Coordinates of C-alpha atoms in Angstrom, one line a residue:
X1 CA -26.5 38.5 -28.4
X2 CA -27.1 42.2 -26.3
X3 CA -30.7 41.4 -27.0
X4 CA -30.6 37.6 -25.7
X5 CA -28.8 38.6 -22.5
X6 CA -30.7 41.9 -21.7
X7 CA -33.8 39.2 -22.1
X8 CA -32.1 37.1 -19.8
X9 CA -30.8 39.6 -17.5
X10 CA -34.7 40.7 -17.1
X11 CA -35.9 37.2 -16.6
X12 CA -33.8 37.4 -13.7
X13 CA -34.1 40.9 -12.4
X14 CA -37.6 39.8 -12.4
X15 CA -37.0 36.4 -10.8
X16 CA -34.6 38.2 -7.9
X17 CA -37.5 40.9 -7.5
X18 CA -40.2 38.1 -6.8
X19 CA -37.9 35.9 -4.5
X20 CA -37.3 39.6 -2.6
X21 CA -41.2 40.7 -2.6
X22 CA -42.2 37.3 -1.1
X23 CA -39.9 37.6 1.6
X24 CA -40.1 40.9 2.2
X25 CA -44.2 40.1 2.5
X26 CA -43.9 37.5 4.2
X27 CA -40.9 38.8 6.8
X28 CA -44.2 41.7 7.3
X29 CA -46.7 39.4 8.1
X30 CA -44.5 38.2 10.8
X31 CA -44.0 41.6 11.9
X32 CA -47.5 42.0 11.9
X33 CA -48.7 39.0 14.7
X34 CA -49.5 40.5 18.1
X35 CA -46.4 39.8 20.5
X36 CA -47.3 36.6 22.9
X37 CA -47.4 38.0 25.7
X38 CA -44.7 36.6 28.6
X39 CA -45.0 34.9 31.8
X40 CA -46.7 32.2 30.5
X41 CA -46.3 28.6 32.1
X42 CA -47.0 25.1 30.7
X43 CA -46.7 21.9 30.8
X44 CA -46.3 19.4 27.9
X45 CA -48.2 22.7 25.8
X46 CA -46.6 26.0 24.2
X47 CA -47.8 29.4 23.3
X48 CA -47.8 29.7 19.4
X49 CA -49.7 32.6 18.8
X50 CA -51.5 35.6 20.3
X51 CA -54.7 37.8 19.8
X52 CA -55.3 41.6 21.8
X53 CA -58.4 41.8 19.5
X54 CA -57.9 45.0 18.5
X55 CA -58.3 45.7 22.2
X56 CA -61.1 43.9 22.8
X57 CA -60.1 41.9 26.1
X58 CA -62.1 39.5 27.4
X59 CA -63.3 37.4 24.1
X60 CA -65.6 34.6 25.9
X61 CA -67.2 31.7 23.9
X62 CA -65.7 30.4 20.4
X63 CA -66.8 28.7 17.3
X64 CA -64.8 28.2 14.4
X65 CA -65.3 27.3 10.5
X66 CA -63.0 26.3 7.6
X67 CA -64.1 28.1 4.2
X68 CA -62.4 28.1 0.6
X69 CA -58.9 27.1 2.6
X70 CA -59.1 29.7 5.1
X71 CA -60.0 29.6 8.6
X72 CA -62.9 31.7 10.6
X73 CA -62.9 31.7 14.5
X74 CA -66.2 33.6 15.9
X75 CA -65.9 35.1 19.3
X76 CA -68.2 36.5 21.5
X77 CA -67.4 39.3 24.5
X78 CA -67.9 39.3 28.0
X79 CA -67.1 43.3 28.2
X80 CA -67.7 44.5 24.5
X81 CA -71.2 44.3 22.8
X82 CA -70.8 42.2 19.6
X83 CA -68.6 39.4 18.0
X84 CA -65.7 39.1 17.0
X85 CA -64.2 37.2 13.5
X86 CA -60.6 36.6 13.4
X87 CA -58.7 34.8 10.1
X88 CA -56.8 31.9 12.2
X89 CA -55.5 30.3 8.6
X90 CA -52.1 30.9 10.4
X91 CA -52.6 30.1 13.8
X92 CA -49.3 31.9 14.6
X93 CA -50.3 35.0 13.2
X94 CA -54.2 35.3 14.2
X95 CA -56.0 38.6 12.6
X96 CA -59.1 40.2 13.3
X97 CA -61.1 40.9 10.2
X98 CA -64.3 41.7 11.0
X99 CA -66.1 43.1 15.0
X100 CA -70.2 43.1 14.4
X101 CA -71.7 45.3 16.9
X102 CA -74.5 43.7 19.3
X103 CA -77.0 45.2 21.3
X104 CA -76.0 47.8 24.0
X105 CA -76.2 46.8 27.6
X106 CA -76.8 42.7 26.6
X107 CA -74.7 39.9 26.9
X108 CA -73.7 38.8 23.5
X109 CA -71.0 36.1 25.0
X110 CA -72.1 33.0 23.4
X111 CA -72.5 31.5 19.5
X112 CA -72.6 28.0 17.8
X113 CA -72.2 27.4 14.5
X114 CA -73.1 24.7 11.6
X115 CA -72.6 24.9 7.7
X116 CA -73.9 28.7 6.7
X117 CA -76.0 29.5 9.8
X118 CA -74.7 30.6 12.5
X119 CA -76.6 31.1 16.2
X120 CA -75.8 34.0 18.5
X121 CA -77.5 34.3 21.9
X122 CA -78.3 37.5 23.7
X123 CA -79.3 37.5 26.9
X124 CA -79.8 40.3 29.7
X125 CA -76.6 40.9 31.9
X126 CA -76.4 39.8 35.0
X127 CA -75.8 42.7 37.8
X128 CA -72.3 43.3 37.8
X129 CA -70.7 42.4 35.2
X130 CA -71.1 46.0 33.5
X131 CA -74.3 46.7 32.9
X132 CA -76.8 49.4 34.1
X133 CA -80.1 48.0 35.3
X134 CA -81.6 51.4 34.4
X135 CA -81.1 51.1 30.1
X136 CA -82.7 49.1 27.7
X137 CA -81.1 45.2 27.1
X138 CA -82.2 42.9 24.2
X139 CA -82.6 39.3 25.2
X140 CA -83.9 36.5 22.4
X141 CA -81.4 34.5 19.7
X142 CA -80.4 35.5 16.6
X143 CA -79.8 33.7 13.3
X144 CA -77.0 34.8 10.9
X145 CA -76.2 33.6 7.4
X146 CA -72.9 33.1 7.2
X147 CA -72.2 32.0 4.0
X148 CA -69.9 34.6 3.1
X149 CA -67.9 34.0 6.7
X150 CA -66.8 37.8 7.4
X151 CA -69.9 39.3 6.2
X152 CA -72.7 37.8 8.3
X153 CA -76.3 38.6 7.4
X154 CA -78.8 38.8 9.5
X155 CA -81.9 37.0 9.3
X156 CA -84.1 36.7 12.1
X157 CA -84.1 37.7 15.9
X158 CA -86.6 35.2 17.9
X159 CA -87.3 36.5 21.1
X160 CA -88.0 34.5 24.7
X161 CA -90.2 37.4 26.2
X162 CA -88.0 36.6 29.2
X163 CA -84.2 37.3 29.6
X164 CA -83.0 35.3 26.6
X165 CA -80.7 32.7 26.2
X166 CA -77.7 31.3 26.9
X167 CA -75.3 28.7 25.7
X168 CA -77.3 27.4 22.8
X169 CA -76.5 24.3 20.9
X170 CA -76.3 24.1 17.0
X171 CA -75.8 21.1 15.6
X172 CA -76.9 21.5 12.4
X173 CA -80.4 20.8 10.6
X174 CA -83.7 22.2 11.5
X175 CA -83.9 22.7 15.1
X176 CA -82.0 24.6 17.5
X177 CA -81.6 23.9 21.0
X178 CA -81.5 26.5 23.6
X179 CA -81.1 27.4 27.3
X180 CA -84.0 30.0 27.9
X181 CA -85.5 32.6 30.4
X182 CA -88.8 32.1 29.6
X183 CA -91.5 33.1 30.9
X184 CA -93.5 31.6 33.8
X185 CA -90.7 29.6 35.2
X186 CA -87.8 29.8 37.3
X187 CA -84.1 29.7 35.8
X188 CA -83.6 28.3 32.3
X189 CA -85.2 26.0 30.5
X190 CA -84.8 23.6 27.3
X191 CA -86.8 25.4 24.7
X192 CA -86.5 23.3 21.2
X193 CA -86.4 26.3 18.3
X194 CA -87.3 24.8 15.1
X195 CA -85.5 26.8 12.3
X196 CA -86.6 25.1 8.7
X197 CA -87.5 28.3 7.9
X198 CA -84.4 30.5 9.5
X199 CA -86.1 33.5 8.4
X200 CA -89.3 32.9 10.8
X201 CA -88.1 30.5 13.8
X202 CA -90.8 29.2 16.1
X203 CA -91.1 26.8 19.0
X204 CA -91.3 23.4 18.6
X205 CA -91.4 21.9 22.5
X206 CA -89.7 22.5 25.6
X207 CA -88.6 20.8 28.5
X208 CA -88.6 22.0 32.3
X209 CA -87.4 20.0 35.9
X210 CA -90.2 19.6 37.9
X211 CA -90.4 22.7 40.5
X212 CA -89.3 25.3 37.4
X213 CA -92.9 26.3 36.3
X214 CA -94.9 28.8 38.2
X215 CA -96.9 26.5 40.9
X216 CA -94.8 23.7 40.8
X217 CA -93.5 22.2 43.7
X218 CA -90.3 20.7 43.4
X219 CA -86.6 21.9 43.7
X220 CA -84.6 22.7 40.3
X221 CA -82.3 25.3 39.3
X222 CA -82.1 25.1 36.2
X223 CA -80.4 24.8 32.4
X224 CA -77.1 26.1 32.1
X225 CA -76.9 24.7 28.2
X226 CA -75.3 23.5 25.5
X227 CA -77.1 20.0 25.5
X228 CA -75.5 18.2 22.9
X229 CA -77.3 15.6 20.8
X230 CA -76.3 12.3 19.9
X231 CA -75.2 11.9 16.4
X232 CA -78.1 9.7 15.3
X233 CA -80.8 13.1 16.5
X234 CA -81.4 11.2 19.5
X235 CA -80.7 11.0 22.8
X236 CA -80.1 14.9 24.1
X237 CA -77.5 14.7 27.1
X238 CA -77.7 18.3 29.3
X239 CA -76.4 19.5 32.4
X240 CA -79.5 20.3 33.7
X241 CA -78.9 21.6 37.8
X242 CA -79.1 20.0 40.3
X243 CA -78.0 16.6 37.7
X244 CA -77.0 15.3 34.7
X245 CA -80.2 14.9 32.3
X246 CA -80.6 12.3 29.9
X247 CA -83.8 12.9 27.5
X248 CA -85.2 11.2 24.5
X249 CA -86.1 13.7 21.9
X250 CA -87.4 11.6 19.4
X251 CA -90.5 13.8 19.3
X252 CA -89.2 17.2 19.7
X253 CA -93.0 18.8 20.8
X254 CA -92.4 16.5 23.9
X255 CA -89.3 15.5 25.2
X256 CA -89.0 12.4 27.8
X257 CA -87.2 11.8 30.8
X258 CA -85.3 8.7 30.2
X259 CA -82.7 9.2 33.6
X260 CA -80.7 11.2 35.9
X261 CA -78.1 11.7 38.1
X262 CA -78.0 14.3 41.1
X263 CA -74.7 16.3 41.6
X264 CA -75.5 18.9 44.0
X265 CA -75.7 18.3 46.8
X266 CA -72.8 16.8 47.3
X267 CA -70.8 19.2 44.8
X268 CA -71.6 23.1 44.4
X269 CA -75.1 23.8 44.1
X270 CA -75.0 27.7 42.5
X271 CA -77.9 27.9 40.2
X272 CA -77.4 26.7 36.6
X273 CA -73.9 26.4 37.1
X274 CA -73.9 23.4 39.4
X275 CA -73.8 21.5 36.6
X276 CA -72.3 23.3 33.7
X277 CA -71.1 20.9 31.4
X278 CA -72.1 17.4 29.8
X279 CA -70.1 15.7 27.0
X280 CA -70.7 12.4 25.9
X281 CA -67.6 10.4 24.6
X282 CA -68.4 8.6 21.7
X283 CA -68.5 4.9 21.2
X284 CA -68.2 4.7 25.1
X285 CA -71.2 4.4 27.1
X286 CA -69.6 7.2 29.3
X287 CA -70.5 11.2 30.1
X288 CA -68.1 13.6 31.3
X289 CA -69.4 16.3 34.0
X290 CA -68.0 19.4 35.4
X291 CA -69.6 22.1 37.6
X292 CA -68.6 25.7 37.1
X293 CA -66.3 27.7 39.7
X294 CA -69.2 30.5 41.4
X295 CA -67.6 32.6 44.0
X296 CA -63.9 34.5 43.9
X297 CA -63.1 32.3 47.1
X298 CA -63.1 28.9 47.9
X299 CA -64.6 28.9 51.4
X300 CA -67.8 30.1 49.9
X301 CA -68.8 26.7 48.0
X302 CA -68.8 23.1 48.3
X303 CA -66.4 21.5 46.2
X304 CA -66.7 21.8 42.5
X305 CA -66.8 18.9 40.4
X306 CA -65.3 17.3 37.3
X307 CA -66.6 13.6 36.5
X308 CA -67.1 10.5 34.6
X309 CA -70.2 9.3 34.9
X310 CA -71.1 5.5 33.6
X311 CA -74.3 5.3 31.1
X312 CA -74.6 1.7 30.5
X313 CA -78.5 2.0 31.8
X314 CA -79.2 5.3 30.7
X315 CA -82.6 5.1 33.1
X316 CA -79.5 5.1 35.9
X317 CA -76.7 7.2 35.7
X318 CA -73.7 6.5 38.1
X319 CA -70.7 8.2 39.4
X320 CA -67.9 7.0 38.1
X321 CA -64.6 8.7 39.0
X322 CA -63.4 12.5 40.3
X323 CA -60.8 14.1 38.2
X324 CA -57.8 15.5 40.6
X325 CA -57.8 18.7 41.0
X326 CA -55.2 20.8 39.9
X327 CA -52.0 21.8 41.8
X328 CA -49.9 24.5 41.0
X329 CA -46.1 24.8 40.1
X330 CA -43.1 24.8 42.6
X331 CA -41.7 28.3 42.9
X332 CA -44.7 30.0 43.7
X333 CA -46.1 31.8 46.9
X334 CA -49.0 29.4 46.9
X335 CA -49.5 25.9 46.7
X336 CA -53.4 25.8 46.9
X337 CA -54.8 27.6 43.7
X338 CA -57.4 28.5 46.1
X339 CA -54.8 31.1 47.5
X340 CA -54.6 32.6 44.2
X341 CA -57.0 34.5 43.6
X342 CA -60.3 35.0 41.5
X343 CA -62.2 31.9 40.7
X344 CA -60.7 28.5 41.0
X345 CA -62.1 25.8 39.4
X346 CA -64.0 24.0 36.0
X347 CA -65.9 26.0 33.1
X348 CA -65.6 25.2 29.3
X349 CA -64.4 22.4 27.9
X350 CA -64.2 22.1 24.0
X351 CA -67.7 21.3 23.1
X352 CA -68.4 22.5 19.7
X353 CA -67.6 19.0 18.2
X354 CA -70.2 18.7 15.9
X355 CA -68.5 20.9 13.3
X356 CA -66.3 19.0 11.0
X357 CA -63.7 21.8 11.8
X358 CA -63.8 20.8 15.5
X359 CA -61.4 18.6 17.0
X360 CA -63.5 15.0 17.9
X361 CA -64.2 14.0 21.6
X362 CA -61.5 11.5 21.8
X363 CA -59.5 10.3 24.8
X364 CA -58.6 13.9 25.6
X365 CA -60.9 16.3 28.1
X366 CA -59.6 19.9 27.3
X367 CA -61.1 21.4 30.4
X368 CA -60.9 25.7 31.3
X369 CA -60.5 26.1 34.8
X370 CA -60.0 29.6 35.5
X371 CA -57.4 30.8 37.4
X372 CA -55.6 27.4 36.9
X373 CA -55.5 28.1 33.3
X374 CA -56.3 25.1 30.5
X375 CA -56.4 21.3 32.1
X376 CA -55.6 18.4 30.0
X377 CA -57.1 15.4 30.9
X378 CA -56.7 11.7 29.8
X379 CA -59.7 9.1 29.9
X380 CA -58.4 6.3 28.2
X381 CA -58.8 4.9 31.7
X382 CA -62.4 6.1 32.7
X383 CA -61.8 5.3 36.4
X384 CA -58.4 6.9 36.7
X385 CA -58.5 10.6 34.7
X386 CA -55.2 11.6 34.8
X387 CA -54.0 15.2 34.0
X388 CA -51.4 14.9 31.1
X389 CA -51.0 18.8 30.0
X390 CA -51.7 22.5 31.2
X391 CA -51.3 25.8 29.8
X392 CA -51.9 29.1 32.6
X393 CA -51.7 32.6 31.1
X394 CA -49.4 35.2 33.0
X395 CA -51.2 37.3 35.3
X396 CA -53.2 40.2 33.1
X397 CA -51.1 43.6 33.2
X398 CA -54.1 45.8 33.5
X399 CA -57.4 45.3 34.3
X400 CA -60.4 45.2 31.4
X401 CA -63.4 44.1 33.1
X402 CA -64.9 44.1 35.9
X403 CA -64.3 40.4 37.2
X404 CA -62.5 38.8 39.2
X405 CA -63.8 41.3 41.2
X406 CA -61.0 41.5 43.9
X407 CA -57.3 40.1 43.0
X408 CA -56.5 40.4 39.6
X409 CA -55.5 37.4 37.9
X410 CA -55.7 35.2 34.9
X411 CA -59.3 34.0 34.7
X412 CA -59.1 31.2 31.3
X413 CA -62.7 30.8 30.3
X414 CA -63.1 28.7 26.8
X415 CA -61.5 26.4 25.1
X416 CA -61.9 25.2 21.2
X417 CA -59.7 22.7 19.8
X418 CA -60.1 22.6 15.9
X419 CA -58.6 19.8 13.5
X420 CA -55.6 21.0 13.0
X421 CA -54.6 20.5 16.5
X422 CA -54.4 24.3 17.5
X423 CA -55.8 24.8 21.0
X424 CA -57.4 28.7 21.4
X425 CA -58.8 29.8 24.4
X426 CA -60.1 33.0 26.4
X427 CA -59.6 35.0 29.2
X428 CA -61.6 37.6 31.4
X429 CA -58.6 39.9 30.6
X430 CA -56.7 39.0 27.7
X431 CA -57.1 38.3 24.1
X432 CA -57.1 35.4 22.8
X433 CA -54.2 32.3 23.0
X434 CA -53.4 29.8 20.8
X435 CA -51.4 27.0 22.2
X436 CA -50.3 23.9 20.9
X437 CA -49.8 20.0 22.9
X438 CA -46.1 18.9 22.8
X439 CA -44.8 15.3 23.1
X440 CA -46.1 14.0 26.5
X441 CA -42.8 14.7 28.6
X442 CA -42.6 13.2 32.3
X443 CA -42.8 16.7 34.7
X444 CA -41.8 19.0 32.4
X445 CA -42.8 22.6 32.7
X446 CA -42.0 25.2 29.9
X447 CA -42.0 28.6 30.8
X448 CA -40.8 31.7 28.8
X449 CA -37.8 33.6 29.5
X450 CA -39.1 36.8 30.7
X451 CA -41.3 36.2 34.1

């Protein structure tokens, strides 16, 4: 009988000791998760989980992946050379696993992703933005295998022989379609990159707006990129400045015009970001459009633009509707965001929709806007957007980059909405959020305690 219940008392010891590990694990991991930092305001959204990134403020373009049940979200850097992996399995708890170091003195802000290979652009920095016109910079893209997510391999590094690329477009397959300095031409251009062989990319075909190429005549700013390609390969929607682009790439050695749509002038016209942003909606014969906020004032530019734009003839593009513009909470010493501070106005919206892990382009435009945080929009209604949820981070405590150059306030910059429904985005000076939707409530603003 002593023997029987000494067994027994073990099993349960043992049982007790388990129960106690797991929570006492588990009670760590909590400990573990980076504060969320306070002063945050929403509406219809909350804060679930925060990122400093090991320091690494600023994180700027995202891409994200699901592998063997855990979850991958890539990050590029507006002031650190390199990318970023964080494990995001717990979206409450995000942990950086993994910083690859880039090329000094280049931008390295910008990635896609599809199955194992994933696409990271590098790109010479503009003046400004901490970089030192006298040192070397690598420009070009470069192809990663990914199939072990935090241990990317290398495997090529195609170069432009200009100043590199920009946001590039992955959708999966053989060819890659990026926003180049090449050279010869003025601005950015479409350069299609075929990959079959990711080891030794080459050209395929490119596209340029009359009055890019050297003796051209012709006005054209430029590709600010991602152009994102139907489902079915073909057609390629871009935001191609001064319009919204529309091409048939059917034959990828030489892609067609098939129509456009001018935005600037009326809206913004500041190079490739006049037209930032394209997103076709599926099953709708509808594009959204959005310009990008340029100067740290809003005396300095026309108005900036977020829009639905009808495609029913897709020779002729039309204007459809103008989202509103945002306005800020009561309480505060401003009522016009434009008194704010920094840049005011439209950037990323969540694009990377191709990837099964990506949240798909419903009725919902998740829409950056800088200083006025994440915007919400609903298009259910193409000719009435209406704003239905925001998120603004609290103004940064210290400063980690050089921009916004004068006051020093929240500057959101990109937005990724996986699957699961968990809403990250970026900042010029802090890590990285991750924020949820609520249930739609009329007015209702959640804030945190401490302000």
């Amino acid at each position: 009988m002593m023997v029987s219940f000494t067994k027994i008392g073990l099993r349960v010891l043992s049982s007790v000791s388990v129960v106690l590990l797991v929570g006492f694990l588990s009670s760590q991991s909590t400990l573990l998760a980076d504060p969320i930092p306070k002063g945050w305001q929403a509406s219809n959204m909350k804060a679930i989980g925060y990122s400093g990134l090991d320091g690494r403020g600023g994180a700027f373009k995202m891409a994200i992946r699901q592998v063997a049940g855990r979850w991958y979200l890539y990050m590029g850097h507006e002031w650190h050379r390199g990318w970023t992996i964080a494990d995001v399995t717990d979206p409450a708890n995000p942990k950086v696993v993994k910083f690859i170091p880039g090329p000094e003195n280049t931008f390295t802000i910008q990635m896609d992703l599809h199955d194992n290979i994933m696409v990271t652009a590098v790109q010479r920095i503009i003046p400004g933005w901490g970089n030192d016109p006298a040192k070397p910079a690598e420009e070009g893209v470069i192809l990663w295998d990914i199939s072990d997510p935090v241990n990317p391999q290398q495997l090529s590094h195609w170069k432009t022989g200009g100043t590199g690329t920009h946001r590039n477009a992955y959708p999966g397959g053989n060819y890659v379609y990026l926003s180049a300095g090449m050279p010869g031409y003025q601005g950015q251009i479409l350069v299609i990159l075929d990959i079959s062989d990711p080891k030794n990319p080459k050209e395929a075909g490119r596209w340029w707006m009359p009055g890019q190429k050297a003796g051209e005549t012709g006005t054209a700013a430029g590709f600010h990129g991602p152009g994102v390609i139907s489902d079915d390969g073909n057609p390629a929607s871009l935001g191609y400045a001064p319009a919204v682009v529309i091409l048939d790439i059917r034959d990828k050695t030489n892609p067609k015009l098939v129509g456009r749509l001018t935005m600037s002038p009326p809206f913004i016209m500041a190079g490739v970001q006049a037209v930032h942003s394209v997103l076709p909606i599926p099953g709708k014969p509808l594009l959204f459009s959005a310009s990008e906020a340029s100067a740290e004032s809003c005396d300095a530019d026309p108005l900036n633009h977020a829009a639905m734009i009808d495609i029913k003839d897709p020779a002729k593009p039309r204007l459809m509707s103008v989202f509103p513009l945002p306005v800020p909470p009561k309480g505060l010493p401003y009522t016009d965001f434009c008194d704010k501070g920094g840049r005011f106005g439209p950037h990323n919206t969540n694009q990377h929709w191709h990837s099964p892990d990506v949240q798909k382009q419903g009725d919902l435009v998740y829409l950056t806007y800088f200083n006025a945080g994440l915007r919400v929009y609903d298009i259910a209604s193409p000719r009435v957007p209406k704003e239905v949820a925001w998120f603004i981070p609290p103004t940064p405590t210290k400063r980690v980059g050089p921009m916004p150059a004068t006051t020093l306030v929240t500057q959101t910059e990109d937005v990724l909405v996986d699957r699961r429904g968990n809403i990250f985005i970026t900042d010029k000076q802090w890590g990285l959020w991750v924020v949820r939707q609520t249930a739609p409530a009329p007015a209702k603003v959640a804030r945190t305690r401490a302000q």
